[in-house]
mmCIF file of C-alpha atoms in Angstrom:
data_model
loop_
_atom_site.group_PDB
_atom_site.id
_atom_site.type_symbol
_atom_site.label_atom_id
_atom_site.label_comp_id
_atom_site.label_asym_id
_atom_site.label_seq_id
_atom_site.Cartn_x
_atom_site.Cartn_y
_atom_site.Cartn_z
ATOM 1 C CA UNK A 1 7.676 2.705 31.324
ATOM 2 C CA UNK A 2 10.746 0.855 30.173
ATOM 3 C CA UNK A 3 10.709 -2.415 32.090
ATOM 4 C CA UNK A 4 8.207 -5.077 33.020
ATOM 5 C CA UNK A 5 8.376 -6.896 36.340
ATOM 6 C CA UNK A 6 6.674 -10.057 37.522
ATOM 7 C CA UNK A 7 5.901 -10.462 41.213
ATOM 8 C CA UNK A 8 6.341 -13.885 42.775
ATOM 9 C CA UNK A 9 5.612 -15.071 46.308
ATOM 10 C CA UNK A 10 5.606 -18.519 47.866
ATOM 11 C CA UNK A 11 2.109 -18.247 49.354
ATOM 12 C CA UNK A 12 0.188 -16.872 46.358
ATOM 13 C CA UNK A 13 -3.203 -18.313 45.471
ATOM 14 C CA UNK A 14 -5.166 -17.695 42.281
ATOM 15 C CA UNK A 15 -8.759 -16.474 41.878
ATOM 16 C CA UNK A 16 -10.755 -16.371 38.640
ATOM 17 C CA UNK A 17 -11.704 -12.770 37.792
ATOM 18 C CA UNK A 18 -15.411 -13.670 37.479
ATOM 19 C CA UNK A 19 -15.319 -15.220 40.963
ATOM 20 C CA UNK A 20 -13.522 -12.176 42.375
ATOM 21 C CA UNK A 21 -16.181 -9.866 40.955
ATOM 22 C CA UNK A 22 -19.075 -12.059 42.106
ATOM 23 C CA UNK A 23 -17.573 -12.172 45.604
ATOM 24 C CA UNK A 24 -17.091 -8.389 45.714
ATOM 25 C CA UNK A 25 -20.679 -7.809 44.568
ATOM 26 C CA UNK A 26 -21.930 -10.159 47.303
ATOM 27 C CA UNK A 27 -20.019 -8.275 50.010
ATOM 28 C CA UNK A 28 -21.254 -4.917 48.749
ATOM 29 C CA UNK A 29 -24.920 -5.847 48.358
ATOM 30 C CA UNK A 30 -24.878 -7.509 51.786
ATOM 31 C CA UNK A 31 -23.627 -4.160 53.116
ATOM 32 C CA UNK A 32 -26.538 -2.219 51.630
ATOM 33 C CA UNK A 33 -25.191 -1.197 48.211
ATOM 34 C CA UNK A 34 -27.660 -1.409 45.315
ATOM 35 C CA UNK A 35 -27.095 -4.146 42.742
ATOM 36 C CA UNK A 36 -26.097 -1.668 40.014
ATOM 37 C CA UNK A 37 -23.723 0.308 42.217
ATOM 38 C CA UNK A 38 -22.217 -2.908 43.573
ATOM 39 C CA UNK A 39 -21.563 -4.104 40.005
ATOM 40 C CA UNK A 40 -19.882 -0.793 39.063
ATOM 41 C CA UNK A 41 -17.751 -0.807 42.225
ATOM 42 C CA UNK A 42 -16.760 -4.467 41.948
ATOM 43 C CA UNK A 43 -15.870 -4.012 38.276
ATOM 44 C CA UNK A 44 -13.546 -1.095 39.059
ATOM 45 C CA UNK A 45 -11.830 -3.034 41.834
ATOM 46 C CA UNK A 46 -11.351 -6.225 39.810
ATOM 47 C CA UNK A 47 -10.035 -4.238 36.843
ATOM 48 C CA UNK A 48 -7.273 -2.973 39.144
ATOM 49 C CA UNK A 49 -6.395 -6.529 40.179
ATOM 50 C CA UNK A 50 -6.384 -7.687 36.569
ATOM 51 C CA UNK A 51 -4.036 -4.865 35.585
ATOM 52 C CA UNK A 52 -1.616 -5.726 38.399
ATOM 53 C CA UNK A 53 -2.596 -2.758 40.572
ATOM 54 C CA UNK A 54 -3.539 -4.889 43.597
ATOM 55 C CA UNK A 55 -3.093 -1.873 45.876
ATOM 56 C CA UNK A 56 -6.417 -0.612 44.455
ATOM 57 C CA UNK A 57 -8.237 -3.921 43.984
ATOM 58 C CA UNK A 58 -10.703 -5.949 46.029
ATOM 59 C CA UNK A 59 -8.321 -5.796 49.003
ATOM 60 C CA UNK A 60 -9.739 -2.286 49.505
ATOM 61 C CA UNK A 61 -13.098 -3.772 50.490
ATOM 62 C CA UNK A 62 -12.343 -4.388 54.195
ATOM 63 C CA UNK A 63 -11.515 -0.697 54.732
ATOM 64 C CA UNK A 64 -14.495 0.473 52.650
ATOM 65 C CA UNK A 65 -16.889 -1.783 54.552
ATOM 66 C CA UNK A 66 -15.397 -0.771 57.888
ATOM 67 C CA UNK A 67 -16.256 2.829 56.966
ATOM 68 C CA UNK A 68 -19.800 1.689 56.209
ATOM 69 C CA UNK A 69 -20.075 -0.015 59.609
ATOM 70 C CA UNK A 70 -18.710 3.111 61.307
ATOM 71 C CA UNK A 71 -21.359 5.253 59.667
ATOM 72 C CA UNK A 72 -18.986 7.488 57.686
ATOM 73 C CA UNK A 73 -19.814 6.092 54.222
ATOM 74 C CA UNK A 74 -23.424 5.689 53.046
ATOM 75 C CA UNK A 75 -23.770 2.421 51.098
ATOM 76 C CA UNK A 76 -27.272 3.262 49.868
ATOM 77 C CA UNK A 77 -26.434 6.730 48.536
ATOM 78 C CA UNK A 78 -27.218 7.408 44.877
ATOM 79 C CA UNK A 79 -25.217 10.042 42.987
ATOM 80 C CA UNK A 80 -27.262 12.856 41.454
ATOM 81 C CA UNK A 81 -26.538 14.929 38.361
ATOM 82 C CA UNK A 82 -26.989 18.662 37.790
ATOM 83 C CA UNK A 83 -26.499 20.030 34.262
ATOM 84 C CA UNK A 84 -24.702 23.391 34.460
ATOM 85 C CA UNK A 85 -24.207 24.226 30.757
ATOM 86 C CA UNK A 86 -24.505 22.060 27.611
ATOM 87 C CA UNK A 87 -20.919 20.881 28.148
ATOM 88 C CA UNK A 88 -20.545 21.106 31.944
ATOM 89 C CA UNK A 89 -22.252 19.100 34.683
ATOM 90 C CA UNK A 90 -21.791 18.312 38.353
ATOM 91 C CA UNK A 91 -22.358 15.054 40.203
ATOM 92 C CA UNK A 92 -23.055 14.981 43.948
ATOM 93 C CA UNK A 93 -21.910 11.657 45.395
ATOM 94 C CA UNK A 94 -23.872 12.201 48.652
ATOM 95 C CA UNK A 95 -21.081 10.404 50.569
ATOM 96 C CA UNK A 96 -21.669 7.118 48.757
ATOM 97 C CA UNK A 97 -19.066 4.905 47.149
ATOM 98 C CA UNK A 98 -16.843 6.846 44.773
ATOM 99 C CA UNK A 99 -17.157 4.358 41.915
ATOM 100 C CA UNK A 100 -20.822 5.025 40.968
ATOM 101 C CA UNK A 101 -20.309 8.791 41.234
ATOM 102 C CA UNK A 102 -17.249 8.664 38.963
ATOM 103 C CA UNK A 103 -18.985 6.284 36.538
ATOM 104 C CA UNK A 104 -21.985 8.612 36.233
ATOM 105 C CA UNK A 105 -19.624 11.546 35.805
ATOM 106 C CA UNK A 106 -17.654 9.984 32.958
ATOM 107 C CA UNK A 107 -20.828 8.629 31.309
ATOM 108 C CA UNK A 108 -22.209 12.167 31.319
ATOM 109 C CA UNK A 109 -18.946 13.663 30.019
ATOM 110 C CA UNK A 110 -18.917 11.136 27.168
ATOM 111 C CA UNK A 111 -22.537 11.898 26.245
ATOM 112 C CA UNK A 112 -21.809 15.638 26.112
ATOM 113 C CA UNK A 113 -18.626 15.082 24.094
ATOM 114 C CA UNK A 114 -20.494 13.031 21.493
ATOM 115 C CA UNK A 115 -22.699 16.052 20.782
ATOM 116 C CA UNK A 116 -20.426 19.027 21.493
ATOM 117 C CA UNK A 117 -16.931 17.562 21.173
ATOM 118 C CA UNK A 118 -16.058 17.936 24.855
ATOM 119 C CA UNK A 119 -17.710 17.298 28.201
ATOM 120 C CA UNK A 120 -16.551 18.269 31.688
ATOM 121 C CA UNK A 121 -17.950 16.979 34.977
ATOM 122 C CA UNK A 122 -17.040 18.006 38.500
ATOM 123 C CA UNK A 123 -17.862 15.496 41.259
ATOM 124 C CA UNK A 124 -18.350 16.552 44.881
ATOM 125 C CA UNK A 125 -18.958 14.805 48.220
ATOM 126 C CA UNK A 126 -17.584 11.519 46.897
ATOM 127 C CA UNK A 127 -15.204 8.878 48.236
ATOM 128 C CA UNK A 128 -12.178 6.921 47.034
ATOM 129 C CA UNK A 129 -12.854 5.538 43.549
ATOM 130 C CA UNK A 130 -9.986 3.054 43.342
ATOM 131 C CA UNK A 131 -7.677 2.975 40.335
ATOM 132 C CA UNK A 132 -8.163 5.955 38.019
ATOM 133 C CA UNK A 133 -7.373 3.857 34.940
ATOM 134 C CA UNK A 134 -10.757 2.091 35.004
ATOM 135 C CA UNK A 135 -12.453 5.460 34.390
ATOM 136 C CA UNK A 136 -9.976 6.266 31.611
ATOM 137 C CA UNK A 137 -10.814 2.869 30.085
ATOM 138 C CA UNK A 138 -14.517 3.742 30.264
ATOM 139 C CA UNK A 139 -13.765 6.690 27.983
ATOM 140 C CA UNK A 140 -11.366 4.778 25.712
ATOM 141 C CA UNK A 141 -13.989 2.081 25.147
ATOM 142 C CA UNK A 142 -16.338 4.865 23.981
ATOM 143 C CA UNK A 143 -13.630 6.094 21.544
ATOM 144 C CA UNK A 144 -12.945 9.145 23.692
ATOM 145 C CA UNK A 145 -9.864 10.868 25.035
ATOM 146 C CA UNK A 146 -10.081 11.753 28.716
ATOM 147 C CA UNK A 147 -8.675 13.463 31.773
ATOM 148 C CA UNK A 148 -9.369 11.917 35.194
ATOM 149 C CA UNK A 149 -8.304 13.855 38.295
ATOM 150 C CA UNK A 150 -9.130 13.349 41.976
ATOM 151 C CA UNK A 151 -7.884 14.690 45.277
ATOM 152 C CA UNK A 152 -7.210 12.517 48.309
ATOM 153 C CA UNK A 153 -6.336 12.538 51.988
ATOM 154 C CA UNK A 154 -3.117 14.270 53.114
ATOM 155 C CA UNK A 155 0.005 12.155 52.764
ATOM 156 C CA UNK A 156 2.488 14.399 50.976
ATOM 157 C CA UNK A 157 4.226 17.555 52.189
ATOM 158 C CA UNK A 158 4.322 20.625 49.973
ATOM 159 C CA UNK A 159 7.845 21.203 48.713
ATOM 160 C CA UNK A 160 9.925 22.566 51.570
ATOM 161 C CA UNK A 161 7.439 21.436 54.215
ATOM 162 C CA UNK A 162 7.390 18.380 56.501
ATOM 163 C CA UNK A 163 3.721 17.979 57.462
ATOM 164 C CA UNK A 164 1.129 15.991 55.536
ATOM 165 C CA UNK A 165 -0.805 18.468 53.432
ATOM 166 C CA UNK A 166 -1.523 17.284 49.882
ATOM 167 C CA UNK A 167 -2.904 13.945 48.790
ATOM 168 C CA UNK A 168 -1.089 11.348 46.730
ATOM 169 C CA UNK A 169 -3.691 12.199 44.111
ATOM 170 C CA UNK A 170 -3.365 10.348 40.801
ATOM 171 C CA UNK A 171 -3.075 12.092 37.456
ATOM 172 C CA UNK A 172 -4.750 10.032 34.729
ATOM 173 C CA UNK A 173 -5.559 10.506 31.072
ATOM 174 C CA UNK A 174 -6.001 8.396 27.980
ATOM 175 C CA UNK A 175 -6.711 8.111 24.278
ATOM 176 C CA UNK A 176 -7.858 5.332 21.929
ATOM 177 C CA UNK A 177 -5.029 3.434 20.268
ATOM 178 C CA UNK A 178 -4.355 2.512 16.662
ATOM 179 C CA UNK A 179 -6.434 0.282 14.432
ATOM 180 C CA UNK A 180 -6.886 -3.463 14.864
ATOM 181 C CA UNK A 181 -7.606 -5.824 17.717
ATOM 182 C CA UNK A 182 -4.023 -5.629 18.997
ATOM 183 C CA UNK A 183 -3.991 -1.820 19.191
ATOM 184 C CA UNK A 184 -2.737 -0.468 22.501
ATOM 185 C CA UNK A 185 -4.571 2.561 23.936
ATOM 186 C CA UNK A 186 -2.619 5.258 25.726
ATOM 187 C CA UNK A 187 -3.538 5.074 29.441
ATOM 188 C CA UNK A 188 -1.531 7.098 31.933
ATOM 189 C CA UNK A 189 -2.336 6.690 35.634
ATOM 190 C CA UNK A 190 0.330 7.874 38.038
ATOM 191 C CA UNK A 191 0.698 9.346 41.497
ATOM 192 C CA UNK A 192 2.620 12.614 42.046
ATOM 193 C CA UNK A 193 4.654 10.777 44.688
ATOM 194 C CA UNK A 194 7.555 8.397 44.118
ATOM 195 C CA UNK A 195 5.062 5.561 44.765
ATOM 196 C CA UNK A 196 1.319 5.358 45.402
ATOM 197 C CA UNK A 197 0.378 5.151 49.080
ATOM 198 C CA UNK A 198 -1.684 2.044 48.334
ATOM 199 C CA UNK A 199 1.598 0.256 47.619
ATOM 200 C CA UNK A 200 2.694 1.015 51.195
ATOM 201 C CA UNK A 201 -0.487 -0.582 52.556
ATOM 202 C CA UNK A 202 0.021 -3.543 50.234
ATOM 203 C CA UNK A 203 3.581 -4.056 51.525
ATOM 204 C CA UNK A 204 2.314 -3.789 55.106
ATOM 205 C CA UNK A 205 -0.341 -6.474 54.467
ATOM 206 C CA UNK A 206 2.202 -8.765 52.863
ATOM 207 C CA UNK A 207 4.946 -8.252 55.446
ATOM 208 C CA UNK A 208 7.276 -6.776 52.826
ATOM 209 C CA UNK A 209 9.791 -3.944 53.004
ATOM 210 C CA UNK A 210 9.559 -0.909 50.731
ATOM 211 C CA UNK A 211 12.296 0.981 48.857
ATOM 212 C CA UNK A 212 13.827 3.568 51.185
ATOM 213 C CA UNK A 213 13.207 6.448 48.769
ATOM 214 C CA UNK A 214 9.400 6.125 48.893
ATOM 215 C CA UNK A 215 8.669 7.794 52.232
ATOM 216 C CA UNK A 216 9.943 9.350 55.442
ATOM 217 C CA UNK A 217 9.049 8.102 58.919
ATOM 218 C CA UNK A 218 7.588 10.258 61.699
ATOM 219 C CA UNK A 219 11.037 11.655 62.476
ATOM 220 C CA UNK A 220 11.688 12.721 58.890
ATOM 221 C CA UNK A 221 14.108 9.855 58.136
ATOM 222 C CA UNK A 222 14.032 7.539 55.129
ATOM 223 C CA UNK A 223 12.582 4.125 55.957
ATOM 224 C CA UNK A 224 11.995 0.731 54.362
ATOM 225 C CA UNK A 225 9.366 -0.167 56.990
ATOM 226 C CA UNK A 226 5.823 0.369 55.619
ATOM 227 C CA UNK A 227 4.345 0.836 59.110
ATOM 228 C CA UNK A 228 6.819 3.633 59.875
ATOM 229 C CA UNK A 229 6.242 5.109 56.422
ATOM 230 C CA UNK A 230 2.521 5.409 57.166
ATOM 231 C CA UNK A 231 3.387 7.353 60.331
ATOM 232 C CA UNK A 232 5.365 9.827 58.240
ATOM 233 C CA UNK A 233 4.979 11.311 54.756
ATOM 234 C CA UNK A 234 5.236 10.138 51.159
ATOM 235 C CA UNK A 235 7.943 11.729 49.030
ATOM 236 C CA UNK A 236 6.967 13.662 45.886
ATOM 237 C CA UNK A 237 8.439 12.560 42.572
ATOM 238 C CA UNK A 238 10.782 15.127 41.117
ATOM 239 C CA UNK A 239 10.793 17.222 44.287
ATOM 240 C CA UNK A 240 8.896 20.497 43.698
ATOM 241 C CA UNK A 241 7.393 19.157 40.453
ATOM 242 C CA UNK A 242 5.542 16.323 42.195
ATOM 243 C CA UNK A 243 4.435 18.689 44.931
ATOM 244 C CA UNK A 244 3.059 21.133 42.337
ATOM 245 C CA UNK A 245 1.150 18.345 40.573
ATOM 246 C CA UNK A 246 -0.454 17.332 43.883
ATOM 247 C CA UNK A 247 -1.560 20.934 44.416
ATOM 248 C CA UNK A 248 -2.950 20.996 40.865
ATOM 249 C CA UNK A 249 -5.092 17.942 41.644
ATOM 250 C CA UNK A 250 -6.463 19.720 44.705
ATOM 251 C CA UNK A 251 -7.323 22.862 42.705
ATOM 252 C CA UNK A 252 -9.210 21.017 39.952
ATOM 253 C CA UNK A 253 -10.797 18.313 42.137
ATOM 254 C CA UNK A 254 -11.291 19.915 45.543
ATOM 255 C CA UNK A 255 -11.417 23.697 45.261
ATOM 256 C CA UNK A 256 -13.435 23.725 42.025
ATOM 257 C CA UNK A 257 -15.987 21.083 43.053
ATOM 258 C CA UNK A 258 -16.865 22.380 46.512
ATOM 259 C CA UNK A 259 -15.454 19.269 48.194
ATOM 260 C CA UNK A 260 -12.774 19.144 50.876
ATOM 261 C CA UNK A 261 -9.330 20.502 49.961
ATOM 262 C CA UNK A 262 -6.031 21.711 51.467
ATOM 263 C CA UNK A 263 -5.614 18.633 53.625
ATOM 264 C CA UNK A 264 -9.305 18.294 54.507
ATOM 265 C CA UNK A 265 -10.071 15.037 52.679
ATOM 266 C CA UNK A 266 -10.598 11.993 54.921
ATOM 267 C CA UNK A 267 -8.798 8.837 53.787
ATOM 268 C CA UNK A 268 -10.342 5.405 53.190
ATOM 269 C CA UNK A 269 -8.622 3.984 56.274
ATOM 270 C CA UNK A 270 -9.843 6.792 58.562
ATOM 271 C CA UNK A 271 -13.104 5.968 60.318
ATOM 272 C CA UNK A 272 -13.636 9.413 61.872
ATOM 273 C CA UNK A 273 -15.738 11.263 59.273
ATOM 274 C CA UNK A 274 -16.932 11.260 55.625
ATOM 275 C CA UNK A 275 -14.288 11.443 52.912
ATOM 276 C CA UNK A 276 -15.694 14.455 50.981
ATOM 277 C CA UNK A 277 -13.480 13.646 47.989
ATOM 278 C CA UNK A 278 -13.688 15.654 44.757
ATOM 279 C CA UNK A 279 -13.081 14.488 41.176
ATOM 280 C CA UNK A 280 -12.614 16.279 37.838
ATOM 281 C CA UNK A 281 -13.502 14.376 34.653
ATOM 282 C CA UNK A 282 -13.219 15.413 31.011
ATOM 283 C CA UNK A 283 -14.090 13.523 27.821
ATOM 284 C CA UNK A 284 -12.860 14.754 24.437
ATOM 285 C CA UNK A 285 -13.972 13.567 20.989
ATOM 286 C CA UNK A 286 -10.753 12.608 19.149
ATOM 287 C CA UNK A 287 -12.158 13.230 15.661
ATOM 288 C CA UNK A 288 -12.767 16.966 16.075
ATOM 289 C CA UNK A 289 -9.952 17.961 13.713
ATOM 290 C CA UNK A 290 -9.642 14.819 11.557
ATOM 291 C CA UNK A 291 -11.434 11.522 11.042
ATOM 292 C CA UNK A 292 -11.280 8.878 13.774
ATOM 293 C CA UNK A 293 -9.432 6.593 11.345
ATOM 294 C CA UNK A 294 -6.754 9.224 10.791
ATOM 295 C CA UNK A 295 -6.470 9.825 14.537
ATOM 296 C CA UNK A 296 -6.001 6.090 15.111
ATOM 297 C CA UNK A 297 -3.390 5.921 12.345
ATOM 298 C CA UNK A 298 -1.465 8.734 13.987
ATOM 299 C CA UNK A 299 -1.708 7.016 17.373
ATOM 300 C CA UNK A 300 -0.311 3.857 15.783
ATOM 301 C CA UNK A 301 2.639 5.811 14.370
ATOM 302 C CA UNK A 302 3.284 7.259 17.835
ATOM 303 C CA UNK A 303 3.084 3.802 19.413
ATOM 304 C CA UNK A 304 5.534 2.298 16.924
ATOM 305 C CA UNK A 305 7.951 5.196 17.367
ATOM 306 C CA UNK A 306 7.850 4.846 21.162
ATOM 307 C CA UNK A 307 8.237 1.088 21.483
ATOM 308 C CA UNK A 308 10.831 0.829 18.726
ATOM 309 C CA UNK A 309 13.055 3.575 20.105
ATOM 310 C CA UNK A 310 16.719 2.706 20.553
ATOM 311 C CA UNK A 311 17.010 1.056 23.971
ATOM 312 C CA UNK A 312 19.304 2.066 26.775
ATOM 313 C CA UNK A 313 21.694 -0.544 28.133
ATOM 314 C CA UNK A 314 19.946 -3.333 30.046
ATOM 315 C CA UNK A 315 16.448 -2.662 28.658
ATOM 316 C CA UNK A 316 14.831 -5.508 26.726
ATOM 317 C CA UNK A 317 11.605 -3.790 25.735
ATOM 318 C CA UNK A 318 9.995 -0.360 25.795
ATOM 319 C CA UNK A 319 6.302 0.010 26.602
ATOM 320 C CA UNK A 320 3.674 2.678 25.992
ATOM 321 C CA UNK A 321 2.123 3.942 29.260
ATOM 322 C CA UNK A 322 -0.602 1.480 30.245
ATOM 323 C CA UNK A 323 0.737 -1.334 28.045
ATOM 324 C CA UNK A 324 2.307 -3.358 30.859
ATOM 325 C CA UNK A 325 -1.006 -3.259 32.700
ATOM 326 C CA UNK A 326 -2.850 -4.364 29.559
ATOM 327 C CA UNK A 327 -0.472 -7.321 29.192
ATOM 328 C CA UNK A 328 -1.004 -8.166 32.869
ATOM 329 C CA UNK A 329 -4.753 -8.125 32.262
ATOM 330 C CA UNK A 330 -4.504 -10.454 29.271
ATOM 331 C CA UNK A 331 -2.418 -12.909 31.315
ATOM 332 C CA UNK A 332 -4.609 -12.786 34.417
ATOM 333 C CA UNK A 333 -7.812 -13.206 32.423
ATOM 334 C CA UNK A 334 -6.378 -16.591 31.421
ATOM 335 C CA UNK A 335 -4.493 -17.658 34.540
ATOM 336 C CA UNK A 336 -6.359 -15.960 37.376
ATOM 337 C CA UNK A 337 -5.531 -13.124 39.773
ATOM 338 C CA UNK A 338 -2.794 -13.826 42.346
ATOM 339 C CA UNK A 339 -3.401 -12.916 45.982
ATOM 340 C CA UNK A 340 -1.426 -13.659 49.132
ATOM 341 C CA UNK A 341 -3.152 -16.140 51.454
ATOM 342 C CA UNK A 342 -3.341 -13.539 54.247
ATOM 343 C CA UNK A 343 -5.251 -11.249 51.892
ATOM 344 C CA UNK A 344 -7.737 -13.999 51.106
ATOM 345 C CA UNK A 345 -8.131 -14.584 54.844
ATOM 346 C CA UNK A 346 -8.949 -10.878 55.333
ATOM 347 C CA UNK A 347 -11.575 -11.008 52.573
ATOM 348 C CA UNK A 348 -13.114 -14.173 53.983
ATOM 349 C CA UNK A 349 -13.297 -12.544 57.419
ATOM 350 C CA UNK A 350 -15.501 -9.869 55.824
ATOM 351 C CA UNK A 351 -17.594 -12.584 54.198
ATOM 352 C CA UNK A 352 -18.112 -14.271 57.571
ATOM 353 C CA UNK A 353 -19.258 -10.997 59.150
ATOM 354 C CA UNK A 354 -21.833 -10.538 56.387
ATOM 355 C CA UNK A 355 -22.958 -14.152 55.966
ATOM 356 C CA UNK A 356 -21.530 -14.347 52.433
ATOM 357 C CA UNK A 357 -19.833 -17.365 50.842
ATOM 358 C CA UNK A 358 -16.038 -17.380 50.920
ATOM 359 C CA UNK A 359 -14.118 -16.397 47.826
ATOM 360 C CA UNK A 360 -13.447 -19.521 45.700
ATOM 361 C CA UNK A 361 -9.858 -20.309 44.708
ATOM 362 C CA UNK A 362 -8.702 -21.726 41.416
ATOM 363 C CA UNK A 363 -7.687 -25.388 41.602
#
């Protein structure tokens, strides 16, 4: 990414990240989620908010909990692990929250990679697991490289088509950064569409317009209205290239795992049936061909080459993928996470339903 943007709004309020996580855990446990699974889920959501990816943060909780109340997501489900080979395993999410299933999957992949150099885990019968980058970070913090794939509910046409078929399924991967406390890991987390669908929902919640090249409305016309965009289709980035990447996510995450695929995944805002989402997770030991120190030194050279490249006109700074989000996290750990008042009201409405204390705001 080449530019950094700062969002401002007149009705923003700030929440301390510890308070946001405590509040999310309270909502989840009150809904029947175990303490450990609630902590894993809340952590993944708050990490998204800290990194500036509010479309995948705690504002997802109302839709998740609505699915629980409608009986299409099992809050008490525990993911189970089956070892297939020494370097391959499968996790069955049993229609529980996607976060614990993905966490178990990456934990298992990391453990296999420590012994054999690589570990691969397929996850079936799962649900939305939020921002992919939190799973990549799980691997990075264990000094591992990683691939994190998932499929998702139909929102994107295949190239040349007009009906929703493929999901806006994120492609994510990462690697540890250079040496020192200021080292920046490489963390890529991107949708195969021009924009993630969660950003459309975020704009809808906040009463904002969207860029007209993000989506088509139900009549196949470009629109800046998020409500009309949700009636239509997302647009793939790079035309046939984005469409092909979305199909790739479905092959690795849906077809391979035994989960839903080819438009069969149920979205987190659909209360009709279980999600049946599939994930594909790989951990790779970075010191297979050289020492970890040498790998980190080479990553530092790459980082310096990238960020110190000659800049195009109008660009003040060049960033490594994931660096803007890391800077957001550092700032929000100090200042708090900004939410729009209407979003806080929606969260507190959930708290009232469950008899949980309201989310505290920073003074």
